[in-house]
Short mmCIF file of N, CA, C and O in Angstrom, two decimals:
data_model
loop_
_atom_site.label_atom_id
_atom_site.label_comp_id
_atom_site.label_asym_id
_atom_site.label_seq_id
_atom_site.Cartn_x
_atom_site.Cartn_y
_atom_site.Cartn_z
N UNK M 836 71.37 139.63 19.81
CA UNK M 836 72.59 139.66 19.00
C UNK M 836 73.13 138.24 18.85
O UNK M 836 73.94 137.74 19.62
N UNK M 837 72.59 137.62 17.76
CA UNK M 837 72.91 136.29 17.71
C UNK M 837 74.26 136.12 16.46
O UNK M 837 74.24 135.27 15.57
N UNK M 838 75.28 137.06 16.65
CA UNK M 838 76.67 136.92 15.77
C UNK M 838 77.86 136.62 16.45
O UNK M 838 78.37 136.90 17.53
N UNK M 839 78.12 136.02 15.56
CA UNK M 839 79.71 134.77 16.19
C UNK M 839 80.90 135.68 16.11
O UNK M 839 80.97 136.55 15.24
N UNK M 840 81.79 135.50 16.96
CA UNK M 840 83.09 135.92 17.16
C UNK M 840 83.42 136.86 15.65
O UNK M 840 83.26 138.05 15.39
N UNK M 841 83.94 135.72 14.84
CA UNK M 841 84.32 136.04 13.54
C UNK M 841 83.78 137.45 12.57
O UNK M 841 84.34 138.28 11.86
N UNK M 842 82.27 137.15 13.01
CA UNK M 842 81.12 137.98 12.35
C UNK M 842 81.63 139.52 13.31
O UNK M 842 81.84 140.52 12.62
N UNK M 843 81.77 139.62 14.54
CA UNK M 843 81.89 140.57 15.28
C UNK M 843 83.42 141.05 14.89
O UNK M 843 83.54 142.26 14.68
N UNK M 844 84.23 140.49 14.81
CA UNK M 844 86.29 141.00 14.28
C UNK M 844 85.62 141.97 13.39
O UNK M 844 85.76 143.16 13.67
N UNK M 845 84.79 141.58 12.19
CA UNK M 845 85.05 142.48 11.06
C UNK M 845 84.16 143.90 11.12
O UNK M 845 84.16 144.65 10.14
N UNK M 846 83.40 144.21 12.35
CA UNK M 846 82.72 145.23 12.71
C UNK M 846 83.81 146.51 13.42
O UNK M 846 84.40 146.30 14.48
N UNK M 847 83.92 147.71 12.71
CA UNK M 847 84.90 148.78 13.74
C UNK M 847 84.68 148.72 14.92
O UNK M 847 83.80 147.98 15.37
N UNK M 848 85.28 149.34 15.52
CA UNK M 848 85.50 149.51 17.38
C UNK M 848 84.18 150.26 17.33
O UNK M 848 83.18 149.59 17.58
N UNK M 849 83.98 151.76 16.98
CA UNK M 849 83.01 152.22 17.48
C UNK M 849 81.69 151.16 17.29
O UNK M 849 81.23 150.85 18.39
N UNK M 850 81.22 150.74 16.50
CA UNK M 850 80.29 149.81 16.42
C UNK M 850 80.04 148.83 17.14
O UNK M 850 78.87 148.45 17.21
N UNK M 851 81.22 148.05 18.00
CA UNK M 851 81.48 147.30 18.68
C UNK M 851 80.61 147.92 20.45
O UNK M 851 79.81 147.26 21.12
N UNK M 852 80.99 148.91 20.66
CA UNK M 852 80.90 149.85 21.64
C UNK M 852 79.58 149.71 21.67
O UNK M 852 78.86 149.19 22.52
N UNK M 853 79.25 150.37 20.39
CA UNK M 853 77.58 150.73 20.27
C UNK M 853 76.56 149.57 20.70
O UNK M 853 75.53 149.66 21.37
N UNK M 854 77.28 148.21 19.98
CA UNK M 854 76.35 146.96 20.28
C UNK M 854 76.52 146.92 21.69
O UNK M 854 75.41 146.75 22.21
N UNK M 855 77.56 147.01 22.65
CA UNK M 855 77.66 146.27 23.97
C UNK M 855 76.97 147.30 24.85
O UNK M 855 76.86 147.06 26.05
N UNK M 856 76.45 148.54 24.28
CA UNK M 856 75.73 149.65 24.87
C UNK M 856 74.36 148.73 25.03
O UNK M 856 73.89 148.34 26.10
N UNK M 857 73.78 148.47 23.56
CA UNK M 857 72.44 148.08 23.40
C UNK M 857 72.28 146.94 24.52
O UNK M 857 71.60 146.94 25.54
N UNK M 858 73.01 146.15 24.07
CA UNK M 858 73.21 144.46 25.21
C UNK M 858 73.29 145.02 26.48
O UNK M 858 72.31 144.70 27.16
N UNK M 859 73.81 145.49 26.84
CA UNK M 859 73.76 145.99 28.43
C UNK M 859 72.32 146.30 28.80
O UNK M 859 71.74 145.50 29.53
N UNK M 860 71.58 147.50 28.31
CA UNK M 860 70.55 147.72 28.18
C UNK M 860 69.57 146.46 28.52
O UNK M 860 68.88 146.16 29.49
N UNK M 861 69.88 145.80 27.10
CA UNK M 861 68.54 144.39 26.82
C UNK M 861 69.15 143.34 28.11
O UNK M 861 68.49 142.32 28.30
N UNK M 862 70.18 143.54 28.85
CA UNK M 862 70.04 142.30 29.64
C UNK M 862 69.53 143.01 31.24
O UNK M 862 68.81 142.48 32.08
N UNK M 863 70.03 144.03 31.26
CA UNK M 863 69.10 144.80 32.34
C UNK M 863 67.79 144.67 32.85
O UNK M 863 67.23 144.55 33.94
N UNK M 864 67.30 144.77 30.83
CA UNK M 864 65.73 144.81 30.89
C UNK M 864 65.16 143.39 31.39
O UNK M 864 64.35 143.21 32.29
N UNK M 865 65.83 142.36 30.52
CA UNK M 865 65.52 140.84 30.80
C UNK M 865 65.63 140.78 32.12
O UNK M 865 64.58 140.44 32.68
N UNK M 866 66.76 141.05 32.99
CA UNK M 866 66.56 140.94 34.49
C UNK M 866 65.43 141.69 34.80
O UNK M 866 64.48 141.07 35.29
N UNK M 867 65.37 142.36 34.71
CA UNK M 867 63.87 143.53 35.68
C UNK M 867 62.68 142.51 35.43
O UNK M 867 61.79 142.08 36.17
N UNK M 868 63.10 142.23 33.65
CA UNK M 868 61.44 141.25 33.74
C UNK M 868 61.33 139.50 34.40
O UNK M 868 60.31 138.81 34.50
N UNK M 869 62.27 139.27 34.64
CA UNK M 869 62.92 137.82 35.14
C UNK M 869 62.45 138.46 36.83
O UNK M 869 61.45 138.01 37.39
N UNK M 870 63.04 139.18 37.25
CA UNK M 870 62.49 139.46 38.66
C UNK M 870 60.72 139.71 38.98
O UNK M 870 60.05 139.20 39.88
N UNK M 871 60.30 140.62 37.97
CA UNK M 871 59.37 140.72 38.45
C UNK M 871 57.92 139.74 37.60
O UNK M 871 56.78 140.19 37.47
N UNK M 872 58.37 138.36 37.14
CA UNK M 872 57.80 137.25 36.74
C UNK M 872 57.10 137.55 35.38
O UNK M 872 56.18 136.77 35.11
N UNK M 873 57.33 138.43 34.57
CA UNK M 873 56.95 138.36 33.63
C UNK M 873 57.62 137.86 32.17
O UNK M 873 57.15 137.83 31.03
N UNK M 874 59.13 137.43 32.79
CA UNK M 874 59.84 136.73 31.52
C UNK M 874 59.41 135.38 31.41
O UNK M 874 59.25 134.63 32.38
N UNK M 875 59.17 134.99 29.91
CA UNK M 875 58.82 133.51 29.75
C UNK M 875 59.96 132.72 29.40
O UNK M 875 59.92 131.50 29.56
N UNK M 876 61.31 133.46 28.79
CA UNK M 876 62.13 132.45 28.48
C UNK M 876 64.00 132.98 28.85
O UNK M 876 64.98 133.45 28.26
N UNK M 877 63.59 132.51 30.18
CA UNK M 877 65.16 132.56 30.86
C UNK M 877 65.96 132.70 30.39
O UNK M 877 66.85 133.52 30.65
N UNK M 878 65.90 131.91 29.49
CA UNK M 878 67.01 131.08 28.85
C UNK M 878 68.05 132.50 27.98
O UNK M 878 69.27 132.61 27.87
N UNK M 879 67.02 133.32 27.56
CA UNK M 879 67.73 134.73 27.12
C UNK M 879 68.85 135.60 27.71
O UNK M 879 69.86 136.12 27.23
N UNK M 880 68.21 135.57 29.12
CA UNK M 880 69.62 136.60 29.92
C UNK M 880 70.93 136.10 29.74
O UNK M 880 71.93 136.77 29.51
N UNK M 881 70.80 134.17 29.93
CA UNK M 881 71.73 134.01 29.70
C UNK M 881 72.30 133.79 28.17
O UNK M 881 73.45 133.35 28.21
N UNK M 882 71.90 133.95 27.13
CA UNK M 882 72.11 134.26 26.01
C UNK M 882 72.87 135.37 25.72
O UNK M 882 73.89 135.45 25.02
N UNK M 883 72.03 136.52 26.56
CA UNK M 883 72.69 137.96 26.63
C UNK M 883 73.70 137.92 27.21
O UNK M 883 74.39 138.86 26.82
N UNK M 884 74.22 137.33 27.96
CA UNK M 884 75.13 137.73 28.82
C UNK M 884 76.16 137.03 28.63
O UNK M 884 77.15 137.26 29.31
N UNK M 885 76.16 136.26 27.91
CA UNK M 885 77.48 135.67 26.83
C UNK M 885 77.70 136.20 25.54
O UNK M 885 78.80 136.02 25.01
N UNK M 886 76.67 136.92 24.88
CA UNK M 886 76.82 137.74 23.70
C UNK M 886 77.63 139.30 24.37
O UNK M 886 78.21 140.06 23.60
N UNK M 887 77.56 139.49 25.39
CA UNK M 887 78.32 140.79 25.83
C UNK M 887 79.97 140.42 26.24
O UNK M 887 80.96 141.11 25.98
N UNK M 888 79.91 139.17 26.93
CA UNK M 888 81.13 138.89 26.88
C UNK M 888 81.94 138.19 25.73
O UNK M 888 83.13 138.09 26.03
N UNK M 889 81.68 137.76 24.71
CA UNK M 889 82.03 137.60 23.11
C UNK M 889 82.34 138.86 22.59
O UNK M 889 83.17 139.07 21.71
N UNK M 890 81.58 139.79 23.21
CA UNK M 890 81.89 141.24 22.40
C UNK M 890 82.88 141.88 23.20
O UNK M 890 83.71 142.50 22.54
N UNK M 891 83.04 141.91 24.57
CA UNK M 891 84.23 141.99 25.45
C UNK M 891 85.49 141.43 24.98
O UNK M 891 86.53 142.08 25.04
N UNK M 892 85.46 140.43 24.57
CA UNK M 892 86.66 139.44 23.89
C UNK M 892 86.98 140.32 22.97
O UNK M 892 87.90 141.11 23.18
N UNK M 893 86.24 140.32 21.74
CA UNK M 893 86.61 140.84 20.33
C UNK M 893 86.86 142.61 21.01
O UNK M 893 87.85 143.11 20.46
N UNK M 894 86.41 143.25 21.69
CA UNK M 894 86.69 144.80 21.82
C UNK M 894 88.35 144.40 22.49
O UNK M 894 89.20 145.22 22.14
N UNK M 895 88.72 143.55 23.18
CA UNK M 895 90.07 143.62 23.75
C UNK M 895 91.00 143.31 23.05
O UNK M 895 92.12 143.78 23.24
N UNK M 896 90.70 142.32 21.92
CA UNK M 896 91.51 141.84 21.18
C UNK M 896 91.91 142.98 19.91
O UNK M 896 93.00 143.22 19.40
N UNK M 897 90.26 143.66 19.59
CA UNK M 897 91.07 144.81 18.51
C UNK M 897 91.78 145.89 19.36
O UNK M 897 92.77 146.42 18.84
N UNK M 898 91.40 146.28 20.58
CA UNK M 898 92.41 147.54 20.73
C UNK M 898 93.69 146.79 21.47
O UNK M 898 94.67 147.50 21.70
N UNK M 899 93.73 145.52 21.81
CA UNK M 899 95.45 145.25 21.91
C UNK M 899 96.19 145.08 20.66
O UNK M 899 97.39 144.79 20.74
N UNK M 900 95.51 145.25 19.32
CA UNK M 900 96.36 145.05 18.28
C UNK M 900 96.66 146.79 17.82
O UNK M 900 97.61 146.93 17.05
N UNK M 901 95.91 148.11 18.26
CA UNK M 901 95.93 148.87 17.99
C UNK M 901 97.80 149.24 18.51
O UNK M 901 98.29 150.35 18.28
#
């Protein structure tokens, strides 16, 4: 999920939800494969795991305006 803040505001809540479902998932998976030496590029989890908290941001910010 390579979309910026901005790009993520104009997506509904449920959708929002749905992506941080998937991301949870894909950074899970990246860990399992990071542990058991078959990831080649690290550098992803932590990719993931700032794309979930960007989406954490934007999910708090639309339901405190609700």
């Amino acid at each position: 999920c390579d979309m910026n803040a901005s790009e993520l505001r104009a997506l509904p809540v449920n959708e929002l939800e749905a992506k941080k479902t998937d991301l949870k998932e894909e950074y899970l998976r990246l860990r399992c494969g990071h542990v058991s030496r078959q990831l080649a590029d690290v550098n992803l989890i932590k990719k993931t795991r700032r794309s979930i908290a960007r989406l954490n941001t934007v999910l708090t910010e639309k339901l405190a305006q609700q």
